């Protein structure tokens, strides 16, 4: 038994066989997403995620994010144009596409979904973002 345990631990150390939990993956994605948010989103949506009243919708405590996962991904991936209602307020603006790759979109979504009193432990993956097509 001790030999088996030694072999397994040695294999883990030598070959890097480590199991990363979904929670760890989510946290790593959130950390990357925070950097992306700071670079691309903070000027309009603010450091607090509260946006600018009647101009840029809030991401903080956002019912839109919670109830429109695919549309939120699409908005970040391809840009957003036209009316949306966030927390009972209608916004009719334009957000240009940021030029982010699918993994970056997933990361920033995970950051937004888990900041400012938003909570979503279902990780947004690169594969999920890839599957979202422009309409």
PDB file of C-alpha atoms in Angstrom:
ATOM      1  CA  UNK A   1       0.000   0.000   0.000  1.00  0.00           C
ATOM      2  CA  UNK A   2       2.796   2.416   0.886  1.00  0.00           C
ATOM      3  CA  UNK A   3       4.547   1.660  -2.407  1.00  0.00           C
ATOM      4  CA  UNK A   4       1.334   2.355  -4.346  1.00  0.00           C
ATOM      5  CA  UNK A   5       0.835   5.656  -2.546  1.00  0.00           C
ATOM      6  CA  UNK A   6       4.461   6.598  -3.225  1.00  0.00           C
ATOM      7  CA  UNK A   7       4.050   5.818  -6.939  1.00  0.00           C
ATOM      8  CA  UNK A   8       0.860   7.871  -7.170  1.00  0.00           C
ATOM      9  CA  UNK A   9       2.409  10.829  -5.344  1.00  0.00           C
ATOM     10  CA  UNK A  10       5.608  10.574  -7.386  1.00  0.00           C
ATOM     11  CA  UNK A  11       3.568  10.518 -10.593  1.00  0.00           C
ATOM     12  CA  UNK A  12       1.651  13.553  -9.432  1.00  0.00           C
ATOM     13  CA  UNK A  13       4.866  15.430  -8.703  1.00  0.00           C
ATOM     14  CA  UNK A  14       6.815  14.343 -11.779  1.00  0.00           C
ATOM     15  CA  UNK A  15       4.061  14.506 -14.386  1.00  0.00           C
ATOM     16  CA  UNK A  16       1.900  17.233 -12.887  1.00  0.00           C
ATOM     17  CA  UNK A  17      -1.190  15.069 -12.479  1.00  0.00           C
ATOM     18  CA  UNK A  18      -3.172  17.308 -10.234  1.00  0.00           C
ATOM     19  CA  UNK A  19      -6.889  17.606 -10.033  1.00  0.00           C
ATOM     20  CA  UNK A  20      -8.145  21.149 -10.138  1.00  0.00           C
ATOM     21  CA  UNK A  21     -11.608  21.538  -8.687  1.00  0.00           C
ATOM     22  CA  UNK A  22     -14.343  23.459 -10.470  1.00  0.00           C
ATOM     23  CA  UNK A  23     -14.147  26.041  -7.678  1.00  0.00           C
ATOM     24  CA  UNK A  24     -10.408  26.498  -8.320  1.00  0.00           C
ATOM     25  CA  UNK A  25     -11.036  26.836 -12.072  1.00  0.00           C
ATOM     26  CA  UNK A  26     -13.751  29.399 -11.409  1.00  0.00           C
ATOM     27  CA  UNK A  27     -11.516  31.408  -9.079  1.00  0.00           C
ATOM     28  CA  UNK A  28      -8.662  31.415 -11.615  1.00  0.00           C
ATOM     29  CA  UNK A  29     -11.071  32.564 -14.325  1.00  0.00           C
ATOM     30  CA  UNK A  30     -12.438  35.319 -12.066  1.00  0.00           C
ATOM     31  CA  UNK A  31      -8.899  36.570 -11.415  1.00  0.00           C
ATOM     32  CA  UNK A  32      -8.135  36.727 -15.154  1.00  0.00           C
ATOM     33  CA  UNK A  33     -11.542  38.284 -15.789  1.00  0.00           C
ATOM     34  CA  UNK A  34     -10.889  41.075 -13.313  1.00  0.00           C
ATOM     35  CA  UNK A  35      -7.816  42.113 -15.314  1.00  0.00           C
ATOM     36  CA  UNK A  36      -9.821  42.067 -18.545  1.00  0.00           C
ATOM     37  CA  UNK A  37     -12.619  44.079 -16.907  1.00  0.00           C
ATOM     38  CA  UNK A  38     -10.091  46.680 -15.772  1.00  0.00           C
ATOM     39  CA  UNK A  39      -8.662  46.945 -19.295  1.00  0.00           C
ATOM     40  CA  UNK A  40     -11.893  46.938 -21.327  1.00  0.00           C
ATOM     41  CA  UNK A  41     -15.018  47.560 -19.248  1.00  0.00           C
ATOM     42  CA  UNK A  42     -14.272  49.807 -16.288  1.00  0.00           C
ATOM     43  CA  UNK A  43     -14.529  53.119 -18.188  1.00  0.00           C
ATOM     44  CA  UNK A  44     -18.236  52.622 -18.887  1.00  0.00           C
ATOM     45  CA  UNK A  45     -19.435  50.223 -16.200  1.00  0.00           C
ATOM     46  CA  UNK A  46     -17.227  51.738 -13.443  1.00  0.00           C
ATOM     47  CA  UNK A  47     -15.078  50.035 -10.829  1.00  0.00           C
ATOM     48  CA  UNK A  48     -18.175  49.373  -8.733  1.00  0.00           C
ATOM     49  CA  UNK A  49     -20.074  47.800 -11.652  1.00  0.00           C
ATOM     50  CA  UNK A  50     -22.821  50.379 -11.214  1.00  0.00           C
ATOM     51  CA  UNK A  51     -22.566  51.805 -14.741  1.00  0.00           C
ATOM     52  CA  UNK A  52     -23.724  55.327 -15.534  1.00  0.00           C
ATOM     53  CA  UNK A  53     -27.381  56.119 -14.941  1.00  0.00           C
ATOM     54  CA  UNK A  54     -29.463  56.026 -18.144  1.00  0.00           C
ATOM     55  CA  UNK A  55     -26.314  55.603 -20.247  1.00  0.00           C
ATOM     56  CA  UNK A  56     -24.398  52.432 -19.357  1.00  0.00           C
ATOM     57  CA  UNK A  57     -26.316  49.675 -17.587  1.00  0.00           C
ATOM     58  CA  UNK A  58     -25.204  48.401 -14.215  1.00  0.00           C
ATOM     59  CA  UNK A  59     -23.542  45.041 -13.884  1.00  0.00           C
ATOM     60  CA  UNK A  60     -23.809  45.158 -10.098  1.00  0.00           C
ATOM     61  CA  UNK A  61     -26.856  43.289  -8.770  1.00  0.00           C
ATOM     62  CA  UNK A  62     -27.947  42.889 -12.399  1.00  0.00           C
ATOM     63  CA  UNK A  63     -31.144  40.968 -13.082  1.00  0.00           C
ATOM     64  CA  UNK A  64     -30.236  41.025 -16.780  1.00  0.00           C
ATOM     65  CA  UNK A  65     -27.022  39.070 -16.206  1.00  0.00           C
ATOM     66  CA  UNK A  66     -28.813  36.580 -14.001  1.00  0.00           C
ATOM     67  CA  UNK A  67     -31.709  35.994 -16.403  1.00  0.00           C
ATOM     68  CA  UNK A  68     -29.990  36.389 -19.792  1.00  0.00           C
ATOM     69  CA  UNK A  69     -26.781  34.369 -19.688  1.00  0.00           C
ATOM     70  CA  UNK A  70     -26.480  33.715 -23.433  1.00  0.00           C
ATOM     71  CA  UNK A  71     -27.465  37.277 -24.390  1.00  0.00           C
ATOM     72  CA  UNK A  72     -24.897  38.613 -21.911  1.00  0.00           C
ATOM     73  CA  UNK A  73     -22.192  36.437 -23.456  1.00  0.00           C
ATOM     74  CA  UNK A  74     -23.290  37.529 -26.937  1.00  0.00           C
ATOM     75  CA  UNK A  75     -23.143  41.201 -25.911  1.00  0.00           C
ATOM     76  CA  UNK A  76     -19.556  40.915 -24.709  1.00  0.00           C
ATOM     77  CA  UNK A  77     -18.483  38.749 -27.636  1.00  0.00           C
ATOM     78  CA  UNK A  78     -20.148  40.667 -30.488  1.00  0.00           C
ATOM     79  CA  UNK A  79     -21.161  43.982 -28.948  1.00  0.00           C
ATOM     80  CA  UNK A  80     -24.609  45.151 -27.871  1.00  0.00           C
ATOM     81  CA  UNK A  81     -27.047  47.364 -29.741  1.00  0.00           C
ATOM     82  CA  UNK A  82     -30.662  48.166 -29.010  1.00  0.00           C
ATOM     83  CA  UNK A  83     -32.934  48.128 -26.017  1.00  0.00           C
ATOM     84  CA  UNK A  84     -32.299  46.057 -22.932  1.00  0.00           C
ATOM     85  CA  UNK A  85     -33.926  46.350 -19.531  1.00  0.00           C
ATOM     86  CA  UNK A  86     -31.684  46.094 -16.496  1.00  0.00           C
ATOM     87  CA  UNK A  87     -33.142  46.263 -13.007  1.00  0.00           C
ATOM     88  CA  UNK A  88     -36.315  47.838 -14.409  1.00  0.00           C
ATOM     89  CA  UNK A  89     -34.549  50.584 -16.369  1.00  0.00           C
ATOM     90  CA  UNK A  90     -34.517  50.594 -20.179  1.00  0.00           C
ATOM     91  CA  UNK A  91     -31.158  51.230 -21.860  1.00  0.00           C
ATOM     92  CA  UNK A  92     -30.893  51.808 -25.590  1.00  0.00           C
ATOM     93  CA  UNK A  93     -27.250  52.231 -26.367  1.00  0.00           C
ATOM     94  CA  UNK A  94     -24.395  50.711 -28.240  1.00  0.00           C
ATOM     95  CA  UNK A  95     -21.458  48.738 -26.900  1.00  0.00           C
ATOM     96  CA  UNK A  96     -18.798  48.001 -29.498  1.00  0.00           C
ATOM     97  CA  UNK A  97     -17.280  44.533 -29.641  1.00  0.00           C
ATOM     98  CA  UNK A  98     -14.158  44.475 -27.495  1.00  0.00           C
ATOM     99  CA  UNK A  99     -12.189  42.058 -29.686  1.00  0.00           C
ATOM    100  CA  UNK A 100     -11.836  39.516 -26.887  1.00  0.00           C
ATOM    101  CA  UNK A 101     -11.229  35.861 -27.660  1.00  0.00           C
ATOM    102  CA  UNK A 102     -13.672  33.263 -26.342  1.00  0.00           C
ATOM    103  CA  UNK A 103     -11.617  32.430 -23.258  1.00  0.00           C
ATOM    104  CA  UNK A 104     -11.350  36.124 -22.363  1.00  0.00           C
ATOM    105  CA  UNK A 105     -15.116  36.517 -22.752  1.00  0.00           C
ATOM    106  CA  UNK A 106     -15.641  33.540 -20.433  1.00  0.00           C
ATOM    107  CA  UNK A 107     -13.223  34.984 -17.888  1.00  0.00           C
ATOM    108  CA  UNK A 108     -14.816  38.437 -17.819  1.00  0.00           C
ATOM    109  CA  UNK A 109     -18.280  36.849 -17.574  1.00  0.00           C
ATOM    110  CA  UNK A 110     -17.120  34.789 -14.596  1.00  0.00           C
ATOM    111  CA  UNK A 111     -15.735  37.921 -12.954  1.00  0.00           C
ATOM    112  CA  UNK A 112     -18.913  39.932 -13.545  1.00  0.00           C
ATOM    113  CA  UNK A 113     -21.159  37.039 -12.497  1.00  0.00           C
ATOM    114  CA  UNK A 114     -19.354  36.832  -9.156  1.00  0.00           C
ATOM    115  CA  UNK A 115     -18.815  40.491  -8.264  1.00  0.00           C
ATOM    116  CA  UNK A 116     -20.897  43.300  -6.758  1.00  0.00           C
ATOM    117  CA  UNK A 117     -23.473  41.062  -5.103  1.00  0.00           C
ATOM    118  CA  UNK A 118     -23.851  38.880  -8.201  1.00  0.00           C
ATOM    119  CA  UNK A 119     -23.354  35.188  -7.522  1.00  0.00           C
ATOM    120  CA  UNK A 120     -23.181  32.414 -10.086  1.00  0.00           C
ATOM    121  CA  UNK A 121     -21.106  29.339  -9.350  1.00  0.00           C
ATOM    122  CA  UNK A 122     -21.892  27.772 -12.754  1.00  0.00           C
ATOM    123  CA  UNK A 123     -18.678  28.559 -14.591  1.00  0.00           C
ATOM    124  CA  UNK A 124     -18.858  30.099 -18.061  1.00  0.00           C
ATOM    125  CA  UNK A 125     -16.501  28.071 -20.231  1.00  0.00           C
ATOM    126  CA  UNK A 126     -14.658  28.855 -23.446  1.00  0.00           C
ATOM    127  CA  UNK A 127     -16.728  26.117 -25.104  1.00  0.00           C
ATOM    128  CA  UNK A 128     -19.981  27.774 -24.005  1.00  0.00           C
ATOM    129  CA  UNK A 129     -18.818  31.109 -25.411  1.00  0.00           C
ATOM    130  CA  UNK A 130     -17.725  29.469 -28.672  1.00  0.00           C
ATOM    131  CA  UNK A 131     -21.214  27.998 -29.060  1.00  0.00           C
ATOM    132  CA  UNK A 132     -22.856  31.458 -28.855  1.00  0.00           C
ATOM    133  CA  UNK A 133     -23.384  32.745 -32.367  1.00  0.00           C
ATOM    134  CA  UNK A 134     -24.062  36.275 -33.593  1.00  0.00           C
ATOM    135  CA  UNK A 135     -27.719  36.932 -34.339  1.00  0.00           C
TER     136      UNK A 135
END
